[in-house]
Amino acid sequence: SFLHPSQAKLVRRSFNGPASIRGAAGTGKTVVGLHRAAYLARTRPGKVLVTTYVRTLPKVMQQMLTRMAPDVVDRVEFTNVHRLAGRILAERGVRHRLDPERAHAAFEAAWAKVGDRLGEARTKQYWREEIDWVIKGRGLTWFHEYADLSRTGRRHAVGPDQRRAVWDLYVAYDAELRAAKVDDFADVVRMAEQELRRKPLDEPYAAVIVDEAQDLTCVMVRMLHALV
């Protein structure tokens, strides 16, 4: 409920565009974010969105803000990014079919076709994450974009031949998804981001606050930025 003066400055500060608050675990970043949400709800028109990648965190943060600032909690919305993306599509009548189990089966089928070119280098899960976080997560649509990309945070270098194999795996996976008429989580976020680009919100959010922002893909960040 009470802030250190250095935290309070961040809560009330005016930022010229997006801002990032960094600190070690337990230093109070989430608390600063919640107080920031309450401050913005009191001082700006419109709703404030608090979001994160983890599905269970929004409910916990809403309970915390209810105790901290019951006067404005009804003007702050809490949800995770995938639920938000699905809602945007549903409200606009954009058909999608999120089915994680069938998406997993689609990846397994794609791996059976072309995975032998990658299997010995890294684990199957590593290459699935490469598709989810680098190719789909960046919104790449052409191989030359991936071929020249700096893969920040991925730990292991991937050479030209491996990149071509990864791209072929991605293409095979996408074909399996389309054949099964299902979408994965990355597809839903991509479609929501494209929909917001096509037609922005009639009433944008006053602000978006992200907890654990390092967990988000670039497409997720672009989707959230479109909300304001």
mmCIF file of C-alpha atoms in Angstrom:
data_model
loop_
_atom_site.group_PDB
_atom_site.id
_atom_site.type_symbol
_atom_site.label_atom_id
_atom_site.label_comp_id
_atom_site.label_asym_id
_atom_site.label_seq_id
_atom_site.Cartn_x
_atom_site.Cartn_y
_atom_site.Cartn_z
ATOM 1 C CA SER A 1 0.000 0.000 0.000
ATOM 2 C CA PHE A 2 2.901 2.392 0.633
ATOM 3 C CA LEU A 3 5.581 3.392 -1.819
ATOM 4 C CA HIS A 4 9.211 4.313 -1.464
ATOM 5 C CA PRO A 5 9.799 7.883 -2.750
ATOM 6 C CA SER A 6 11.693 6.548 -5.775
ATOM 7 C CA GLN A 7 8.700 4.331 -6.618
ATOM 8 C CA ALA A 8 6.254 7.203 -6.126
ATOM 9 C CA LYS A 9 8.174 9.315 -8.643
ATOM 10 C CA LEU A 10 7.707 6.628 -11.271
ATOM 11 C CA VAL A 11 4.007 6.346 -10.530
ATOM 12 C CA ARG A 12 3.359 10.068 -11.059
ATOM 13 C CA ARG A 13 5.920 10.810 -13.763
ATOM 14 C CA SER A 14 4.924 11.915 -17.275
ATOM 15 C CA PHE A 15 6.542 9.792 -19.979
ATOM 16 C CA ASN A 16 7.041 10.952 -23.552
ATOM 17 C CA GLY A 17 5.911 7.675 -25.096
ATOM 18 C CA PRO A 18 6.321 4.046 -23.974
ATOM 19 C CA ALA A 19 8.491 3.461 -20.903
ATOM 20 C CA SER A 20 10.118 0.396 -19.347
ATOM 21 C CA ILE A 21 10.700 -0.128 -15.626
ATOM 22 C CA ARG A 22 13.468 -2.626 -14.868
ATOM 23 C CA GLY A 23 14.686 -4.180 -11.659
ATOM 24 C CA ALA A 24 15.598 -7.440 -9.981
ATOM 25 C CA ALA A 25 12.934 -9.812 -8.681
ATOM 26 C CA GLY A 26 11.214 -8.519 -5.565
ATOM 27 C CA THR A 27 12.083 -4.852 -6.059
ATOM 28 C CA GLY A 28 8.461 -3.794 -6.490
ATOM 29 C CA LYS A 29 7.903 -3.479 -10.231
ATOM 30 C CA THR A 30 4.409 -4.972 -10.106
ATOM 31 C CA VAL A 31 3.460 -2.740 -7.182
ATOM 32 C CA VAL A 32 4.642 0.311 -9.117
ATOM 33 C CA GLY A 33 2.583 -0.846 -12.094
ATOM 34 C CA LEU A 34 -0.573 -1.211 -10.004
ATOM 35 C CA HIS A 35 -0.141 2.181 -8.357
ATOM 36 C CA ARG A 36 0.499 3.617 -11.809
ATOM 37 C CA ALA A 37 -2.782 2.114 -13.025
ATOM 38 C CA ALA A 38 -4.653 3.677 -10.110
ATOM 39 C CA TYR A 39 -2.968 7.054 -10.667
ATOM 40 C CA LEU A 40 -3.846 7.088 -14.367
ATOM 41 C CA ALA A 41 -7.418 6.003 -13.661
ATOM 42 C CA ARG A 42 -7.801 8.953 -11.291
ATOM 43 C CA THR A 43 -6.169 11.551 -13.548
ATOM 44 C CA ARG A 44 -7.095 10.594 -17.122
ATOM 45 C CA PRO A 45 -10.341 9.875 -18.960
ATOM 46 C CA GLY A 46 -10.828 6.405 -20.391
ATOM 47 C CA LYS A 47 -10.017 2.934 -19.153
ATOM 48 C CA VAL A 48 -6.601 1.612 -18.191
ATOM 49 C CA LEU A 49 -5.533 -1.884 -19.221
ATOM 50 C CA VAL A 50 -3.235 -4.018 -17.070
ATOM 51 C CA THR A 51 -2.062 -7.128 -18.874
ATOM 52 C CA THR A 52 0.580 -9.844 -18.889
ATOM 53 C CA TYR A 53 1.476 -13.068 -20.680
ATOM 54 C CA VAL A 54 0.636 -15.395 -17.773
ATOM 55 C CA ARG A 55 -3.022 -16.403 -17.681
ATOM 56 C CA THR A 56 -3.425 -16.463 -13.883
ATOM 57 C CA LEU A 57 -1.701 -13.174 -12.967
ATOM 58 C CA PRO A 58 -4.426 -10.679 -14.013
ATOM 59 C CA LYS A 59 -6.895 -12.018 -11.439
ATOM 60 C CA VAL A 60 -4.270 -11.776 -8.682
ATOM 61 C CA MET A 61 -3.386 -8.203 -9.651
ATOM 62 C CA GLN A 62 -7.060 -7.235 -9.765
ATOM 63 C CA GLN A 63 -7.504 -8.519 -6.218
ATOM 64 C CA MET A 64 -4.483 -6.486 -5.118
ATOM 65 C CA LEU A 65 -5.789 -3.291 -6.734
ATOM 66 C CA THR A 66 -9.213 -3.852 -5.205
ATOM 67 C CA ARG A 67 -7.584 -3.660 -1.759
ATOM 68 C CA MET A 68 -5.256 -0.785 -2.687
ATOM 69 C CA ALA A 69 -7.582 1.459 -4.676
ATOM 70 C CA PRO A 70 -11.227 0.366 -4.484
ATOM 71 C CA ASP A 71 -12.357 3.786 -5.722
ATOM 72 C CA VAL A 72 -10.931 3.264 -9.227
ATOM 73 C CA VAL A 73 -10.694 -0.502 -9.677
ATOM 74 C CA ASP A 74 -13.786 -0.464 -11.904
ATOM 75 C CA ARG A 75 -11.914 1.739 -14.401
ATOM 76 C CA VAL A 76 -8.974 -0.647 -14.685
ATOM 77 C CA GLU A 77 -9.296 -3.753 -16.823
ATOM 78 C CA PHE A 78 -7.236 -6.885 -16.130
ATOM 79 C CA THR A 79 -6.689 -9.617 -18.709
ATOM 80 C CA ASN A 80 -3.913 -11.619 -20.312
ATOM 81 C CA VAL A 81 -2.783 -10.945 -23.880
ATOM 82 C CA HIS A 82 -4.259 -14.059 -25.475
ATOM 83 C CA ARG A 83 -7.679 -13.593 -23.899
ATOM 84 C CA LEU A 84 -7.590 -9.958 -25.000
ATOM 85 C CA ALA A 85 -6.715 -10.921 -28.581
ATOM 86 C CA GLY A 86 -9.522 -13.462 -28.703
ATOM 87 C CA ARG A 87 -12.000 -10.913 -27.412
ATOM 88 C CA ILE A 88 -10.982 -8.343 -30.016
ATOM 89 C CA LEU A 89 -11.592 -10.865 -32.777
ATOM 90 C CA ALA A 90 -14.904 -12.012 -31.293
ATOM 91 C CA GLU A 91 -16.204 -8.455 -30.920
ATOM 92 C CA ARG A 92 -15.433 -7.774 -34.580
ATOM 93 C CA GLY A 93 -16.828 -11.016 -35.885
ATOM 94 C CA VAL A 94 -13.474 -12.356 -37.091
ATOM 95 C CA ARG A 95 -13.656 -16.123 -37.140
ATOM 96 C CA HIS A 96 -10.866 -18.054 -35.501
ATOM 97 C CA ARG A 97 -10.521 -21.469 -33.961
ATOM 98 C CA LEU A 98 -7.960 -21.689 -31.208
ATOM 99 C CA ASP A 99 -7.234 -25.344 -30.540
ATOM 100 C CA PRO A 100 -3.895 -25.959 -28.751
ATOM 101 C CA GLU A 101 -4.174 -29.766 -28.930
ATOM 102 C CA ARG A 102 -4.811 -29.872 -32.665
ATOM 103 C CA ALA A 103 -2.146 -27.208 -33.192
ATOM 104 C CA HIS A 104 0.307 -29.469 -31.362
ATOM 105 C CA ALA A 105 -0.729 -32.357 -33.612
ATOM 106 C CA ALA A 106 -0.181 -30.120 -36.642
ATOM 107 C CA PHE A 107 3.351 -29.339 -35.499
ATOM 108 C CA GLU A 108 4.052 -33.037 -34.907
ATOM 109 C CA ALA A 109 2.891 -33.796 -38.446
ATOM 110 C CA ALA A 110 5.112 -31.043 -39.864
ATOM 111 C CA TRP A 111 8.053 -32.298 -37.807
ATOM 112 C CA ALA A 112 7.568 -35.810 -39.175
ATOM 113 C CA LYS A 113 7.950 -34.388 -42.693
ATOM 114 C CA VAL A 114 10.954 -32.077 -42.347
ATOM 115 C CA GLY A 115 12.197 -32.291 -38.746
ATOM 116 C CA ASP A 116 14.992 -34.732 -39.571
ATOM 117 C CA ARG A 117 16.966 -31.757 -40.931
ATOM 118 C CA LEU A 118 16.940 -30.165 -37.469
ATOM 119 C CA GLY A 119 16.527 -32.911 -34.908
ATOM 120 C CA GLU A 120 20.175 -33.456 -34.044
ATOM 121 C CA ALA A 121 21.037 -29.776 -33.580
ATOM 122 C CA ARG A 122 18.525 -28.807 -30.874
ATOM 123 C CA THR A 123 15.419 -30.278 -29.275
ATOM 124 C CA LYS A 124 12.093 -30.320 -31.051
ATOM 125 C CA GLN A 125 10.729 -27.871 -28.444
ATOM 126 C CA TYR A 126 13.523 -25.420 -29.225
ATOM 127 C CA TRP A 127 12.481 -25.275 -32.871
ATOM 128 C CA ARG A 128 8.802 -24.966 -31.955
ATOM 129 C CA GLU A 129 9.728 -21.942 -29.827
ATOM 130 C CA GLU A 130 11.809 -20.600 -32.705
ATOM 131 C CA ILE A 131 8.654 -20.539 -34.829
ATOM 132 C CA ASP A 132 6.390 -19.193 -32.076
ATOM 133 C CA TRP A 133 8.709 -16.484 -30.760
ATOM 134 C CA VAL A 134 10.940 -15.537 -33.673
ATOM 135 C CA ILE A 135 9.027 -16.161 -36.912
ATOM 136 C CA LYS A 136 5.410 -15.767 -35.805
ATOM 137 C CA GLY A 137 6.348 -13.652 -32.813
ATOM 138 C CA ARG A 138 8.025 -11.063 -35.068
ATOM 139 C CA GLY A 139 5.317 -11.298 -37.716
ATOM 140 C CA LEU A 140 7.727 -12.480 -40.438
ATOM 141 C CA THR A 141 6.180 -13.416 -43.782
ATOM 142 C CA TRP A 142 9.195 -13.990 -46.061
ATOM 143 C CA PHE A 143 12.284 -16.125 -45.677
ATOM 144 C CA HIS A 144 14.678 -13.267 -46.427
ATOM 145 C CA GLU A 145 13.350 -11.473 -43.316
ATOM 146 C CA TYR A 146 14.264 -14.469 -41.174
ATOM 147 C CA ALA A 147 17.553 -15.102 -42.987
ATOM 148 C CA ASP A 148 18.892 -11.683 -41.995
ATOM 149 C CA LEU A 149 17.308 -11.446 -38.542
ATOM 150 C CA SER A 150 19.194 -10.903 -35.301
ATOM 151 C CA ARG A 151 17.590 -13.494 -33.001
ATOM 152 C CA THR A 152 18.043 -11.648 -29.715
ATOM 153 C CA GLY A 153 17.646 -13.857 -26.655
ATOM 154 C CA ARG A 154 17.659 -17.229 -28.416
ATOM 155 C CA ARG A 155 21.049 -18.328 -26.947
ATOM 156 C CA HIS A 156 22.164 -20.525 -29.862
ATOM 157 C CA ALA A 157 23.346 -19.341 -33.273
ATOM 158 C CA VAL A 158 21.502 -20.687 -36.316
ATOM 159 C CA GLY A 159 23.389 -20.829 -39.609
ATOM 160 C CA PRO A 160 22.003 -20.270 -43.136
ATOM 161 C CA ASP A 161 21.240 -23.944 -43.833
ATOM 162 C CA GLN A 162 19.497 -24.361 -40.492
ATOM 163 C CA ARG A 163 17.468 -21.203 -41.053
ATOM 164 C CA ARG A 164 16.226 -22.576 -44.343
ATOM 165 C CA ALA A 165 15.270 -25.817 -42.597
ATOM 166 C CA VAL A 166 13.475 -23.911 -39.827
ATOM 167 C CA TRP A 167 11.573 -21.890 -42.417
ATOM 168 C CA ASP A 168 10.545 -25.065 -44.232
ATOM 169 C CA LEU A 169 9.328 -26.454 -40.914
ATOM 170 C CA TYR A 170 7.321 -23.279 -40.344
ATOM 171 C CA VAL A 171 5.769 -23.503 -43.819
ATOM 172 C CA ALA A 172 4.873 -27.163 -43.272
ATOM 173 C CA TYR A 173 3.411 -26.362 -39.843
ATOM 174 C CA ASP A 174 1.325 -23.515 -41.252
ATOM 175 C CA ALA A 175 0.017 -25.795 -43.994
ATOM 176 C CA GLU A 176 -0.989 -28.412 -41.404
ATOM 177 C CA LEU A 177 -2.818 -25.755 -39.359
ATOM 178 C CA ARG A 178 -4.716 -24.523 -42.402
ATOM 179 C CA ALA A 179 -5.607 -28.079 -43.421
ATOM 180 C CA ALA A 180 -6.966 -28.764 -39.936
ATOM 181 C CA LYS A 181 -8.749 -25.358 -39.938
ATOM 182 C CA VAL A 182 -7.304 -24.427 -36.533
ATOM 183 C CA ASP A 183 -5.199 -21.582 -35.154
ATOM 184 C CA ASP A 184 -2.491 -21.525 -32.526
ATOM 185 C CA PHE A 185 -1.936 -18.807 -29.906
ATOM 186 C CA ALA A 186 0.433 -16.829 -32.115
ATOM 187 C CA ASP A 187 -2.137 -16.800 -34.937
ATOM 188 C CA VAL A 188 -4.798 -15.301 -32.685
ATOM 189 C CA VAL A 189 -2.517 -12.475 -31.555
ATOM 190 C CA ARG A 190 -1.393 -11.812 -35.136
ATOM 191 C CA MET A 191 -4.982 -11.607 -36.372
ATOM 192 C CA ALA A 192 -5.944 -9.249 -33.543
ATOM 193 C CA GLU A 193 -2.964 -6.996 -34.290
ATOM 194 C CA GLN A 194 -3.884 -6.906 -37.979
ATOM 195 C CA GLU A 195 -7.497 -6.156 -37.136
ATOM 196 C CA LEU A 196 -6.515 -3.222 -34.925
ATOM 197 C CA ARG A 197 -4.261 -1.940 -37.680
ATOM 198 C CA ARG A 198 -7.172 -2.159 -40.122
ATOM 199 C CA LYS A 199 -9.553 -0.372 -37.786
ATOM 200 C CA PRO A 200 -8.329 1.191 -34.507
ATOM 201 C CA LEU A 201 -10.558 1.249 -31.447
ATOM 202 C CA ASP A 202 -13.290 3.879 -31.431
ATOM 203 C CA GLU A 203 -12.311 4.660 -27.843
ATOM 204 C CA PRO A 204 -8.621 3.867 -27.239
ATOM 205 C CA TYR A 205 -7.410 2.938 -23.765
ATOM 206 C CA ALA A 206 -5.921 5.754 -21.731
ATOM 207 C CA ALA A 207 -2.880 3.573 -21.071
ATOM 208 C CA VAL A 208 -1.632 -0.014 -21.142
ATOM 209 C CA ILE A 209 0.524 -1.382 -18.330
ATOM 210 C CA VAL A 210 2.335 -4.676 -18.920
ATOM 211 C CA ASP A 211 3.666 -6.859 -16.135
ATOM 212 C CA GLU A 212 6.569 -9.181 -17.033
ATOM 213 C CA ALA A 213 6.916 -7.472 -20.415
ATOM 214 C CA GLN A 214 9.963 -9.562 -21.331
ATOM 215 C CA ASP A 215 7.582 -12.494 -21.903
ATOM 216 C CA LEU A 216 5.837 -10.781 -24.823
ATOM 217 C CA THR A 217 6.555 -11.223 -28.509
ATOM 218 C CA CYS A 218 6.954 -8.233 -30.814
ATOM 219 C CA VAL A 219 3.507 -8.861 -32.316
ATOM 220 C CA MET A 220 1.976 -8.816 -28.819
ATOM 221 C CA VAL A 221 3.639 -5.471 -28.106
ATOM 222 C CA ARG A 222 2.389 -4.055 -31.401
ATOM 223 C CA MET A 223 -1.135 -5.224 -30.593
ATOM 224 C CA LEU A 224 -1.048 -3.555 -27.179
ATOM 225 C CA HIS A 225 0.428 -0.352 -28.591
ATOM 226 C CA ALA A 226 -2.454 -0.203 -31.086
ATOM 227 C CA LEU A 227 -4.890 -0.031 -28.151
ATOM 228 C CA VAL A 228 -3.638 3.442 -27.174
#
